[in-house]
Coordinates of C-alpha atoms in Angstrom, one line a residue:
M171 CA -24.1 -33.9 108.1
E172 CA -24.0 -30.2 107.0
A173 CA -21.2 -29.4 104.6
V174 CA -18.2 -27.5 106.4
E175 CA -17.5 -24.0 104.7
M176 CA -14.0 -23.6 103.5
N177 CA -12.0 -20.6 105.0
S178 CA -9.3 -19.1 102.9
V179 CA -6.3 -18.6 104.9
S180 CA -2.8 -18.3 103.9
L181 CA -1.1 -21.4 104.3
K182 CA 2.3 -20.7 102.9
R183 CA 4.5 -18.3 101.0
P184 CA 4.5 -19.9 97.1
H185 CA 7.8 -20.3 95.9
S186 CA 8.3 -20.0 92.1
E187 CA 9.1 -22.9 89.9
D188 CA 11.3 -22.3 86.8
D189 CA 9.8 -19.5 84.9
V190 CA 9.2 -20.3 81.0
A191 CA 11.5 -18.2 79.2
S192 CA 10.0 -16.6 76.0
A193 CA 12.7 -18.7 73.8
D194 CA 11.0 -21.9 74.8
E195 CA 7.4 -20.3 74.1
I196 CA 8.6 -19.9 70.4
K197 CA 10.0 -23.5 70.4
R198 CA 6.4 -24.8 71.9
Q199 CA 4.7 -22.6 69.1
K200 CA 6.8 -24.1 66.5
I201 CA 6.1 -27.4 67.5
L202 CA 2.2 -27.0 68.0
E203 CA 2.3 -25.6 64.5
K204 CA 4.0 -28.5 63.0
S205 CA 1.8 -31.1 65.3
K206 CA -1.5 -29.3 63.7
A207 CA -0.5 -29.4 60.2
G208 CA -2.7 -32.0 58.3
S209 CA -4.1 -33.3 61.8
D210 CA -7.7 -34.1 62.3
S211 CA -10.1 -35.3 65.1
G212 CA -9.2 -38.9 64.3
Q213 CA -5.5 -38.6 64.7
S214 CA -3.8 -41.9 66.0
I215 CA -1.2 -42.8 68.6
E216 CA 1.1 -43.7 65.8
T217 CA 0.8 -40.2 64.2
V218 CA 1.5 -38.7 67.3
T219 CA 4.6 -41.0 67.5
E220 CA 5.8 -39.8 64.3
Q221 CA 5.2 -36.0 64.9
L222 CA 7.4 -36.4 68.0
K223 CA 10.2 -37.7 66.0
D224 CA 9.8 -35.2 63.4
I225 CA 10.2 -32.3 66.0
K226 CA 12.8 -34.1 68.2
S227 CA 15.3 -31.3 67.7
E228 CA 12.9 -28.9 69.3
M229 CA 12.4 -30.8 72.5
I230 CA 15.5 -32.0 73.1
P231 CA 17.5 -30.0 75.5
N232 CA 21.0 -28.6 74.9
D233 CA 23.3 -31.1 76.2
E234 CA 25.5 -28.5 78.3
S235 CA 22.7 -27.2 80.1
E236 CA 21.6 -30.6 81.2
E237 CA 24.9 -31.4 82.3
Q238 CA 25.2 -27.9 84.2
E239 CA 22.0 -28.5 86.4
E240 CA 23.3 -32.0 87.5
E241 CA 26.5 -30.5 88.6
D242 CA 24.8 -27.5 90.0
L243 CA 24.4 -29.5 93.4
G244 CA 24.6 -26.4 95.8
D245 CA 21.7 -24.5 94.5
S246 CA 18.4 -24.4 96.0
D247 CA 15.0 -24.1 94.8
E248 CA 14.9 -20.3 95.3
D249 CA 12.1 -18.0 94.7
G250 CA 11.9 -16.6 91.1
D251 CA 10.5 -13.2 90.2
P252 CA 7.3 -13.0 92.6
E253 CA 5.5 -10.3 90.4
S254 CA 5.8 -12.9 87.3
F255 CA 4.9 -15.9 89.4
A256 CA 2.0 -14.3 90.8
D257 CA 0.9 -13.3 87.2
M258 CA 1.2 -17.0 86.2
M259 CA -0.5 -18.3 89.4
K260 CA -3.7 -16.3 88.4
H261 CA -4.4 -18.8 85.8
G262 CA -3.4 -21.7 88.0
L263 CA -6.1 -24.5 89.7
T264 CA -7.9 -24.2 93.0
E265 CA -8.7 -27.0 95.2
S266 CA -12.2 -26.6 94.2
D267 CA -11.3 -27.0 90.2
V268 CA -10.5 -30.6 91.4
G269 CA -13.0 -31.9 93.6
I270 CA -11.3 -30.7 96.8
T271 CA -14.4 -29.0 98.4
K272 CA -15.3 -30.6 102.1
F273 CA -14.1 -30.9 105.4
V274 CA -14.7 -33.3 108.5
S275 CA -13.7 -31.2 111.4
S276 CA -16.1 -28.6 113.1
H277 CA -13.2 -26.3 114.6
K278 CA -12.8 -22.9 113.6
G279 CA -9.7 -22.5 110.9
F280 CA -6.8 -20.3 111.5
S281 CA -3.6 -19.4 109.2
G282 CA -0.3 -20.5 109.3
I283 CA 2.8 -21.0 106.7
L284 CA 3.9 -24.1 105.4
K285 CA 7.4 -24.5 104.3
E286 CA 8.5 -20.9 105.0
R287 CA 11.8 -22.9 105.0
Y288 CA 12.2 -26.3 103.0
S289 CA 13.7 -27.7 106.7
D290 CA 10.2 -27.0 108.0
F291 CA 8.9 -30.2 106.3
V292 CA 10.8 -33.3 107.3
V293 CA 9.7 -36.7 106.2
H294 CA 11.0 -40.2 107.3
E295 CA 10.2 -43.1 105.5
I296 CA 8.7 -46.0 107.4
G297 CA 9.5 -49.5 106.0
K298 CA 7.9 -52.7 105.5
D299 CA 8.9 -53.9 109.1
G300 CA 7.3 -50.5 110.5
R301 CA 10.9 -49.1 111.1
V302 CA 11.1 -45.4 110.9
S303 CA 14.3 -44.9 108.7
H304 CA 16.8 -42.5 110.4
L305 CA 20.6 -41.3 109.3
D306 CA 22.3 -42.0 112.4
D307 CA 25.6 -43.8 111.5
F308 CA 28.2 -42.8 108.7
S309 CA 30.6 -45.9 109.5
V310 CA 31.4 -48.4 106.8
P311 CA 30.7 -52.2 107.4
V312 CA 33.9 -54.2 107.2
D313 CA 33.9 -57.6 105.7
D314 CA 35.6 -60.7 106.8
E315 CA 36.7 -61.1 103.1
V316 CA 39.1 -58.5 101.7
N317 CA 37.8 -57.3 98.6
F318 CA 39.9 -55.6 95.8
E319 CA 37.2 -53.6 94.9
D320 CA 36.9 -51.7 98.2
P321 CA 38.8 -48.4 97.8
S322 CA 41.4 -46.8 100.3
E323 CA 41.1 -43.0 100.6
E324 CA 44.4 -42.8 98.0
T325 CA 42.1 -44.2 95.3
F326 CA 39.8 -41.2 94.6
T327 CA 43.0 -38.6 94.4
V328 CA 45.7 -41.0 92.4
L329 CA 44.0 -40.0 89.4
S330 CA 44.4 -36.7 87.9
D331 CA 41.2 -34.7 86.5
E332 CA 42.5 -35.1 83.0
D333 CA 42.9 -38.9 83.7
K334 CA 39.2 -38.9 85.2
Q335 CA 37.8 -37.2 81.8
R336 CA 39.7 -39.3 79.4
L337 CA 38.6 -42.9 81.7
E338 CA 35.1 -41.5 81.8
E339 CA 34.9 -40.8 78.1
L340 CA 36.4 -44.3 77.6
Q341 CA 33.7 -46.0 79.9
L342 CA 30.9 -44.3 78.0
F343 CA 32.0 -44.7 74.6
K344 CA 32.2 -41.3 73.9
N345 CA 35.5 -41.3 71.7
K346 CA 37.1 -44.0 69.5
E347 CA 39.7 -45.2 71.4
A348 CA 40.1 -48.6 72.3
S349 CA 42.2 -47.9 75.6
V350 CA 43.5 -45.3 77.9
A351 CA 47.2 -45.1 79.0
I352 CA 48.5 -43.6 82.3
E353 CA 52.1 -43.0 83.0
V354 CA 53.2 -44.2 86.4
I355 CA 55.5 -41.6 87.7
E356 CA 56.5 -43.0 90.7
D357 CA 56.8 -46.7 89.5
T358 CA 56.3 -48.8 92.5
K359 CA 54.2 -52.0 92.7
E360 CA 52.4 -50.1 95.7
K361 CA 51.6 -47.4 93.2
R362 CA 50.6 -49.2 90.3
T363 CA 48.2 -51.6 92.6
I364 CA 46.5 -48.4 93.7
I365 CA 46.0 -46.9 90.0
H366 CA 44.6 -50.3 89.2
Q367 CA 42.3 -50.1 91.9
A368 CA 41.4 -46.8 91.1
V369 CA 40.2 -47.5 87.6
K370 CA 38.4 -50.5 88.3
S371 CA 36.6 -48.9 91.5
L372 CA 35.7 -45.7 89.6
F373 CA 35.0 -46.6 86.4
P374 CA 32.6 -49.9 86.3
G375 CA 33.3 -51.6 83.1
L376 CA 37.0 -51.1 82.6
E377 CA 39.9 -53.6 83.2
T378 CA 43.5 -52.8 83.5
K379 CA 46.9 -54.2 82.7
T380 CA 50.7 -53.0 82.9
E381 CA 52.6 -52.4 79.8
D382 CA 56.2 -51.2 79.4
R383 CA 56.8 -48.7 76.5
D384 CA 60.0 -47.1 75.8
G385 CA 61.3 -48.0 79.1
K386 CA 58.2 -46.6 81.2
K387 CA 55.3 -48.0 83.1
Y388 CA 51.8 -47.4 81.8
I389 CA 48.5 -48.9 83.3
I390 CA 46.4 -49.3 80.5
A391 CA 42.5 -49.2 80.6
Y392 CA 40.2 -50.9 78.5
H393 CA 36.6 -52.4 77.8
A394 CA 36.2 -56.3 79.0
A395 CA 32.4 -56.8 78.5
G396 CA 31.2 -54.0 76.2
K397 CA 28.2 -51.8 76.7
K398 CA 26.8 -54.3 78.9
A399 CA 29.2 -53.8 81.4
L400 CA 27.8 -50.4 82.7
A401 CA 24.5 -51.8 83.6
N402 CA 25.9 -55.1 85.2
P403 CA 28.9 -54.3 87.3
R404 CA 31.3 -56.8 87.5
K405 CA 30.3 -60.0 89.1
H406 CA 34.0 -61.7 89.2
S407 CA 35.3 -59.1 91.8
W408 CA 32.4 -59.3 94.5
P409 CA 32.8 -61.3 97.4
K410 CA 30.7 -64.5 97.4
S411 CA 29.7 -64.3 101.1
R412 CA 28.9 -60.6 101.0
G413 CA 25.1 -59.5 99.7
S414 CA 24.8 -58.3 96.5
Y415 CA 23.1 -55.0 97.5
C416 CA 24.5 -52.3 99.5
H417 CA 21.5 -50.7 101.3
F418 CA 21.9 -47.1 102.8
V419 CA 20.1 -44.3 104.2
L420 CA 19.8 -41.4 102.1
Y421 CA 19.0 -37.8 103.7
K422 CA 18.6 -35.2 101.2
E423 CA 17.4 -31.6 101.4
N424 CA 15.7 -29.8 98.8
K425 CA 15.9 -32.7 95.9
D426 CA 13.5 -35.1 94.9
T427 CA 14.3 -39.0 94.8
M428 CA 14.9 -39.3 91.3
D429 CA 17.3 -36.1 91.0
A430 CA 19.1 -37.6 93.6
I431 CA 19.5 -40.9 92.2
N432 CA 20.6 -39.3 89.1
V433 CA 23.4 -37.2 90.6
L434 CA 24.7 -40.3 92.4
S435 CA 24.7 -42.1 89.4
K436 CA 26.7 -39.4 87.5
F437 CA 29.4 -39.1 90.5
L438 CA 29.5 -42.8 90.6
R439 CA 29.6 -43.4 86.6
V440 CA 27.2 -45.9 86.9
K441 CA 23.7 -46.2 85.5
P442 CA 20.4 -44.9 87.5
N443 CA 18.7 -48.5 86.9
I444 CA 21.1 -50.2 89.6
F445 CA 19.4 -48.3 92.3
S446 CA 16.0 -49.3 93.9
Y447 CA 13.8 -47.7 96.3
M448 CA 10.3 -48.1 98.1
G449 CA 8.9 -44.7 97.4
T450 CA 9.7 -41.1 96.0
K451 CA 9.9 -38.3 98.3
D452 CA 9.2 -34.3 98.1
K453 CA 11.4 -31.8 96.6
R454 CA 10.8 -29.0 98.9
A455 CA 11.8 -30.9 102.1
I456 CA 14.3 -32.6 104.1
T457 CA 13.8 -36.4 103.6
V458 CA 15.1 -39.6 104.8
Q459 CA 14.8 -43.0 103.1
E460 CA 16.2 -46.2 102.4
I461 CA 18.1 -46.7 99.0
A462 CA 19.4 -50.1 97.6
V463 CA 22.4 -50.2 94.8
L464 CA 23.6 -53.3 93.1
R465 CA 27.4 -54.0 93.4
I466 CA 28.8 -50.8 94.7
T467 CA 30.5 -50.7 98.0
A468 CA 29.8 -48.9 101.0
Q469 CA 33.5 -47.3 100.8
R470 CA 32.8 -45.7 97.4
L471 CA 29.3 -44.3 98.9
A472 CA 30.8 -42.9 101.9
H473 CA 33.0 -41.1 99.7
L474 CA 30.4 -39.1 98.3
N475 CA 29.5 -37.3 101.6
K476 CA 32.6 -35.4 100.9
C477 CA 31.8 -34.5 97.1
L478 CA 28.1 -33.8 97.5
M479 CA 26.0 -30.9 98.8
N480 CA 22.2 -31.4 100.2
F481 CA 23.1 -35.3 100.4
K482 CA 24.3 -37.4 103.1
L483 CA 24.7 -41.3 102.8
G484 CA 24.9 -43.7 105.7
N485 CA 23.6 -46.7 107.7
F486 CA 25.3 -48.9 105.1
S487 CA 24.7 -52.7 105.2
Y488 CA 24.9 -55.4 102.6
K489 CA 21.6 -57.8 101.6
N490 CA 21.0 -60.1 98.8
H491 CA 17.9 -58.0 97.6
P492 CA 17.1 -55.1 96.1
L493 CA 14.1 -52.6 97.2
K494 CA 10.5 -52.6 95.5
L495 CA 8.2 -49.6 94.9
G496 CA 5.4 -49.9 97.2
E497 CA 7.2 -52.0 99.9
L498 CA 7.2 -49.3 102.5
Q499 CA 4.3 -49.1 105.1
G500 CA 4.3 -45.1 105.0
N501 CA 5.9 -41.8 106.1
H502 CA 6.3 -40.1 109.3
F503 CA 6.5 -36.4 108.8
T504 CA 7.5 -33.4 111.0
V505 CA 5.9 -30.4 110.1
V506 CA 6.2 -26.7 111.2
L507 CA 3.5 -24.3 110.5
R508 CA 5.0 -20.6 111.2
N509 CA 3.5 -17.4 112.4
I510 CA 0.4 -19.3 113.5
T511 CA -2.9 -17.0 114.3
G512 CA -5.1 -19.8 116.1
T513 CA -5.8 -19.7 119.9
D514 CA -4.6 -22.4 122.3
D515 CA -8.2 -23.8 122.1
Q516 CA -8.2 -23.7 118.4
I517 CA -5.1 -25.5 118.0
E518 CA -6.2 -28.3 120.6
Q519 CA -9.2 -28.7 119.1
A520 CA -7.7 -29.1 115.5
M521 CA -5.1 -31.4 116.5
H522 CA -7.7 -33.6 118.5
S523 CA -9.8 -33.7 115.6
L524 CA -6.8 -34.6 113.3
R525 CA -6.0 -37.7 115.7
E526 CA -9.3 -38.7 116.5
I527 CA -11.4 -38.4 113.3
G528 CA -8.7 -37.7 110.5
F529 CA -8.8 -36.2 107.1
I530 CA -10.7 -36.6 103.8
N531 CA -8.1 -38.9 101.9
Y532 CA -8.1 -36.5 98.8
Y533 CA -5.3 -36.6 96.2
G534 CA -3.5 -33.3 96.9
M535 CA -3.1 -30.6 94.1
Q536 CA 0.3 -31.6 93.7
R537 CA -1.3 -34.3 91.5
F538 CA -2.6 -31.9 89.1
G539 CA 0.1 -30.0 88.3
T540 CA 0.6 -26.1 88.5
T541 CA -0.4 -25.0 85.2
A542 CA -3.5 -23.6 83.3
V543 CA -3.8 -27.0 81.9
P544 CA -4.8 -29.5 84.8
T545 CA -3.1 -32.8 84.3
Y546 CA -6.7 -34.3 84.5
Q547 CA -7.6 -32.9 81.3
I548 CA -4.5 -34.7 79.6
G549 CA -5.4 -37.8 81.2
R550 CA -9.4 -37.5 80.1
A551 CA -8.1 -36.7 76.6
I552 CA -5.7 -39.9 76.2
L553 CA -8.6 -42.1 77.8
Q554 CA -11.0 -41.0 75.1
N555 CA -8.4 -41.4 72.2
N556 CA -8.2 -37.8 71.3
W557 CA -4.5 -37.5 70.4
T558 CA -5.2 -34.1 68.8
E559 CA -6.3 -32.6 72.2
V560 CA -3.4 -34.6 73.8
M561 CA -0.8 -32.8 71.7
D562 CA -2.6 -29.7 71.7
L563 CA -2.7 -29.6 75.5
I564 CA 1.0 -30.3 76.0
L565 CA 2.7 -28.3 73.5
K566 CA 0.6 -25.2 73.2
P567 CA 2.0 -22.1 75.0
R568 CA -0.2 -21.2 78.1
P569 CA 0.5 -19.0 81.4
G570 CA 1.5 -20.8 84.5
A571 CA 4.7 -22.3 85.9
E572 CA 5.6 -25.6 83.8
K573 CA 6.6 -28.4 85.7
G574 CA 5.8 -32.0 86.6
Y575 CA 4.5 -34.1 83.9
L576 CA 5.4 -32.1 81.0
V577 CA 9.0 -32.0 82.4
K578 CA 9.2 -35.8 82.9
C579 CA 7.8 -36.4 79.2
R580 CA 10.5 -34.0 77.7
E581 CA 13.2 -35.4 80.1
E582 CA 12.3 -39.1 78.9
W583 CA 12.2 -38.2 75.3
A584 CA 15.7 -36.5 75.6
K585 CA 17.0 -39.3 77.5
T586 CA 15.5 -42.2 75.2
K587 CA 14.7 -40.8 71.9
D588 CA 11.4 -43.2 72.3
P589 CA 8.0 -41.2 71.8
A590 CA 6.3 -44.1 73.2
A591 CA 8.3 -44.0 76.3
A592 CA 7.9 -40.2 76.8
L593 CA 4.1 -40.5 76.1
K594 CA 4.0 -43.0 79.0
K595 CA 5.0 -40.2 81.4
L596 CA 1.8 -38.5 80.6
P597 CA -0.7 -38.5 83.9
V598 CA -3.4 -40.4 82.4
K599 CA -4.1 -41.6 86.4
S600 CA -4.5 -37.8 87.0
Y601 CA -8.0 -38.3 85.6
Q602 CA -8.9 -40.9 88.2
S603 CA -7.7 -38.6 91.0
Y604 CA -9.7 -36.0 89.8
V605 CA -13.0 -38.1 89.6
W606 CA -12.1 -39.8 93.0
N607 CA -11.9 -36.4 94.6
N608 CA -15.3 -35.6 93.1
M609 CA -16.8 -38.5 94.3
V610 CA -15.5 -38.7 98.1
S611 CA -16.9 -35.1 98.1
K612 CA -20.2 -36.1 97.1
R613 CA -20.1 -39.4 99.5
I614 CA -19.2 -36.8 102.6
E615 CA -22.2 -34.2 101.3
E616 CA -24.6 -37.5 101.1
Y617 CA -23.9 -39.1 103.9
G618 CA -21.5 -37.7 106.3
L619 CA -19.3 -39.4 108.7
R620 CA -21.1 -42.6 109.1
A621 CA -20.7 -46.3 107.5
V622 CA -24.1 -46.5 105.5
P623 CA -26.0 -49.6 103.8
G624 CA -24.3 -49.9 100.1
D625 CA -20.9 -48.7 101.4
L626 CA -17.8 -50.6 100.7
I627 CA -15.1 -52.3 103.1
L628 CA -12.2 -54.3 102.1
K629 CA -11.9 -57.9 103.1
G630 CA -8.6 -59.1 102.4
A631 CA -8.3 -58.1 98.4
T632 CA -11.8 -58.1 98.0
A633 CA -14.4 -55.3 98.6
V634 CA -18.3 -56.2 99.9
H635 CA -21.2 -54.1 100.4
I636 CA -22.3 -53.4 104.0
E637 CA -25.7 -54.7 104.7
E638 CA -28.3 -52.9 106.5
G639 CA -28.2 -55.2 109.5
D640 CA -24.4 -55.0 109.5
V641 CA -23.8 -51.4 109.6
D642 CA -23.4 -50.9 113.4
N643 CA -20.2 -52.9 113.0
Y644 CA -18.3 -50.5 110.9
T645 CA -17.1 -47.0 111.2
I646 CA -16.2 -44.3 108.4
H647 CA -12.6 -45.5 108.9
D648 CA -13.5 -48.6 107.6
V649 CA -15.1 -47.6 104.4
V650 CA -13.5 -47.4 101.0
M651 CA -14.4 -46.1 97.2
P652 CA -13.4 -47.3 94.0
L653 CA -11.4 -45.4 91.5
P654 CA -12.9 -45.9 88.1
G655 CA -11.4 -48.8 86.4
F656 CA -12.5 -51.7 84.7
D657 CA -12.8 -54.5 87.5
V658 CA -14.1 -52.1 90.0
I659 CA -17.4 -53.0 91.9
Y660 CA -19.5 -49.7 92.6
P661 CA -21.3 -48.8 95.5
K662 CA -25.2 -49.6 95.9
H663 CA -26.4 -46.1 96.7
K664 CA -26.0 -42.5 95.0
I665 CA -22.4 -42.6 94.3
G666 CA -22.6 -45.6 92.3
E667 CA -24.8 -43.4 89.9
A668 CA -22.6 -40.4 90.3
Y669 CA -19.6 -42.2 89.4
K670 CA -21.5 -43.4 86.0
E671 CA -22.9 -40.0 85.3
M672 CA -19.4 -38.2 85.8
L673 CA -18.1 -40.4 83.2
V674 CA -20.9 -40.5 80.7
A675 CA -20.4 -36.7 80.3
D676 CA -16.7 -37.2 79.6
N677 CA -17.7 -39.7 76.9
L678 CA -16.3 -42.4 78.9
D679 CA -17.9 -45.9 79.7
I680 CA -17.7 -46.7 83.4
N681 CA -18.1 -50.5 82.6
N682 CA -15.0 -50.7 79.8
M683 CA -11.9 -48.5 81.2
R684 CA -9.7 -50.8 79.0
H685 CA -7.5 -48.8 76.6
K686 CA -5.9 -50.1 73.4
I687 CA -2.5 -49.1 74.8
R688 CA -2.2 -51.5 77.7
D689 CA -0.3 -48.6 79.8
Y690 CA -3.3 -46.2 79.7
S691 CA -6.0 -48.8 81.0
L692 CA -7.2 -47.8 84.2
S693 CA -7.0 -51.1 86.3
G694 CA -9.7 -51.2 89.4
A695 CA -8.4 -50.0 93.0
Y696 CA -9.9 -49.0 96.3
R697 CA -8.9 -46.1 98.4
K698 CA -10.1 -45.2 101.9
I699 CA -12.3 -42.2 102.3
I700 CA -11.0 -41.1 105.6
I701 CA -7.3 -41.2 107.1
R702 CA -6.7 -41.3 110.7
P703 CA -3.1 -40.5 111.2
Q704 CA -0.8 -42.5 113.5
N705 CA 1.6 -41.0 116.1
V706 CA 0.1 -37.8 116.5
N707 CA 1.8 -35.2 118.5
W708 CA 2.1 -31.4 118.6
E709 CA 3.5 -28.8 120.4
V710 CA 3.4 -24.7 120.2
V711 CA 6.7 -22.8 120.1
A712 CA 7.5 -19.3 120.2
Y713 CA 10.2 -17.7 118.3
D714 CA 11.6 -14.4 117.0
D715 CA 13.9 -15.1 114.1
P716 CA 12.2 -16.6 111.2
K717 CA 15.6 -18.0 110.0
I718 CA 16.3 -20.4 112.8
P719 CA 15.3 -23.9 113.0
L720 CA 12.8 -24.8 115.3
F721 CA 13.8 -28.7 115.7
T722 CA 16.9 -30.6 115.2
T723 CA 17.1 -33.1 112.1
D724 CA 19.1 -36.2 111.7
L725 CA 22.1 -34.6 110.2
D726 CA 22.1 -31.8 113.1
K727 CA 22.0 -34.9 115.6
L728 CA 25.3 -36.5 113.9
E729 CA 26.9 -33.1 113.7
G730 CA 26.5 -32.6 117.2
K731 CA 24.5 -29.0 116.7
P732 CA 22.7 -28.2 119.9
L733 CA 18.9 -27.8 120.2
P734 CA 17.7 -24.3 119.0
V735 CA 17.2 -21.9 122.1
L736 CA 13.8 -20.5 121.6
P737 CA 12.5 -17.8 123.3
M738 CA 9.6 -18.2 126.4
D739 CA 7.8 -15.2 125.0
G740 CA 8.6 -14.6 121.2
K741 CA 6.9 -12.4 119.0
F742 CA 5.9 -15.3 116.5
R743 CA 4.1 -18.7 117.2
A744 CA 4.7 -21.9 115.5
L745 CA 2.9 -25.2 115.4
K746 CA 5.3 -28.4 115.5
M747 CA 3.1 -31.4 114.4
E748 CA 4.3 -34.8 113.9
F749 CA 2.0 -37.5 112.5
S750 CA 2.6 -40.9 110.4
L751 CA 0.4 -41.4 107.1
P752 CA 0.2 -44.8 105.0
P753 CA 1.6 -44.7 101.0
S754 CA -0.5 -43.0 98.8
T755 CA -1.7 -40.3 101.3
Y756 CA -1.3 -36.7 101.3
A757 CA 0.3 -34.7 104.2
T758 CA -1.0 -31.3 102.9
M759 CA -4.6 -32.6 103.0
A760 CA -3.9 -33.7 106.6
I761 CA -2.5 -29.9 107.4
R762 CA -5.4 -28.7 105.2
E763 CA -7.7 -29.9 107.5
V764 CA -6.1 -28.6 110.7
L765 CA -6.1 -25.0 109.2
K766 CA -9.3 -25.3 107.1
M767 CA -8.0 -23.6 104.0
D768 CA -7.6 -24.0 100.4
T769 CA -3.8 -25.5 99.8
S770 CA -3.6 -24.6 96.0
I771 CA -0.6 -22.2 94.7
K772 CA -3.1 -19.8 92.8
N773 CA -4.9 -19.3 96.5
Q774 CA -1.7 -18.8 98.4
T775 CA -0.4 -16.5 95.7
Q776 CA -3.6 -14.1 96.0
L777 CA -3.6 -14.5 99.9
N778 CA 0.3 -13.5 100.3
T779 CA 0.0 -10.0 98.9
T780 CA 2.6 -8.9 101.6
W781 CA 5.1 -11.2 100.4
L782 CA 4.8 -10.5 96.9
R783 CA 5.4 -6.7 97.0

């Protein structure tokens, strides 16, 4: 099959990640100088760990700024200075840099803008039972058994801001006080009961008692179970007939999943690790997913709807189990591509091809970061045990928007002060993705869209080769390819040799991908080379105002907002598309196949010259 050439057309307006401040560059330079002092090419992981300990003051963010970031819930990720962003992106990656070079469809590409508004990209999680998660119910379940922990509305207002501050400091062991006394101004049994309930409900780990002091009544709050109580909410007050986990649907706008969990845990005053979920979701999007939390009542969760912006919680239920990563069947996407240029025939051909053939199952650009140092280079250096290069790649000043893996590394360091834990946030598996992308491009170039002898298919959990006489029983949609790892079977054709050649060039042994640090060992896995989306639907709509929404969200429906009124003959056209994808596949790669374009921010920045003026 002939390789289809890439047409460079505009996909989306790039939105700036946080610009790198000059003060941070000076800090990183200091860190780099310290890390290189006395280092050599044989530097060990232990040495790296010690150096990270030595420089922790430079890497730990200011407590005040960290708290401000969490509390500033209303801010969206607005575009920064376009000129500085464009300058940074000159050093970024393109698709060809990470092995994304082929298309499988034959239609002519056209342009469109993805995520002109973050609400143009909506993701609904598909649970393991095949049910699509929707936010469509704010009601709170009623138990047969009355629970003292179920807070009334007055619970949230009976304590003053000063009381809450003192109780939070007590709960988190931020001061030396053994207890906090709250005077009961209106001394009635009912009032005292509400205060007891408020303290226990809002500050897990604290117990209360009533004392008389100088003729006045006080509620005394104190620790009953020490620091462990924060991670393990009280068991004795939870009804036995109720499931231990409150499951709910989280609707969020322009926040990633971990940011959302951190915000919820802060407002509930609990540890983030009592939350569980099946998968993480995009930031610049509207996403709907199921979350479970240990022994927090639906009443407390529902109250957050009055406190938080960009979040809504609903569809509450109590169950006996948490959620586990990877349990989901996939995600359903609703995507609007604005200001499209394709003709009706081009759009029909593109969408029919997406539905019937699918797209190459590349790892998308977000897997590889947005800076001048690709994440796969970090991963490769880790696998090579080249720790000096690892530190150099991480810490050296460089152009490019700094986000993703490096931020997660530093956040982990700030949170735990554990260098080993911080290093685990580094993207060793991004190198697997880089190799796989290159190999699947070669596979498509060599053999096209047909199954051939030597290809691999999965039978249960086992990969087997397609034999010559059996090839007609399989299609390209059955074929898988391995990610490089120590227990992977490699195909009996040219791609097997190509894998070996690529890893040898990087000084890695394809037959021994074990690493002395277990977390960095690459285990074998298989990945389909072509994904055919399910539930594919589309329509072209006209519009005049780029700021108006082109469809209603779950929240719009709950709040009774009417459908947008669109002109019959607007000056702009948009393609609204819906499709479902399995886990670990990238919607941007499906959209890339429709538009026939490079999805990298670098390419988008260069193409969107009008926006940058």
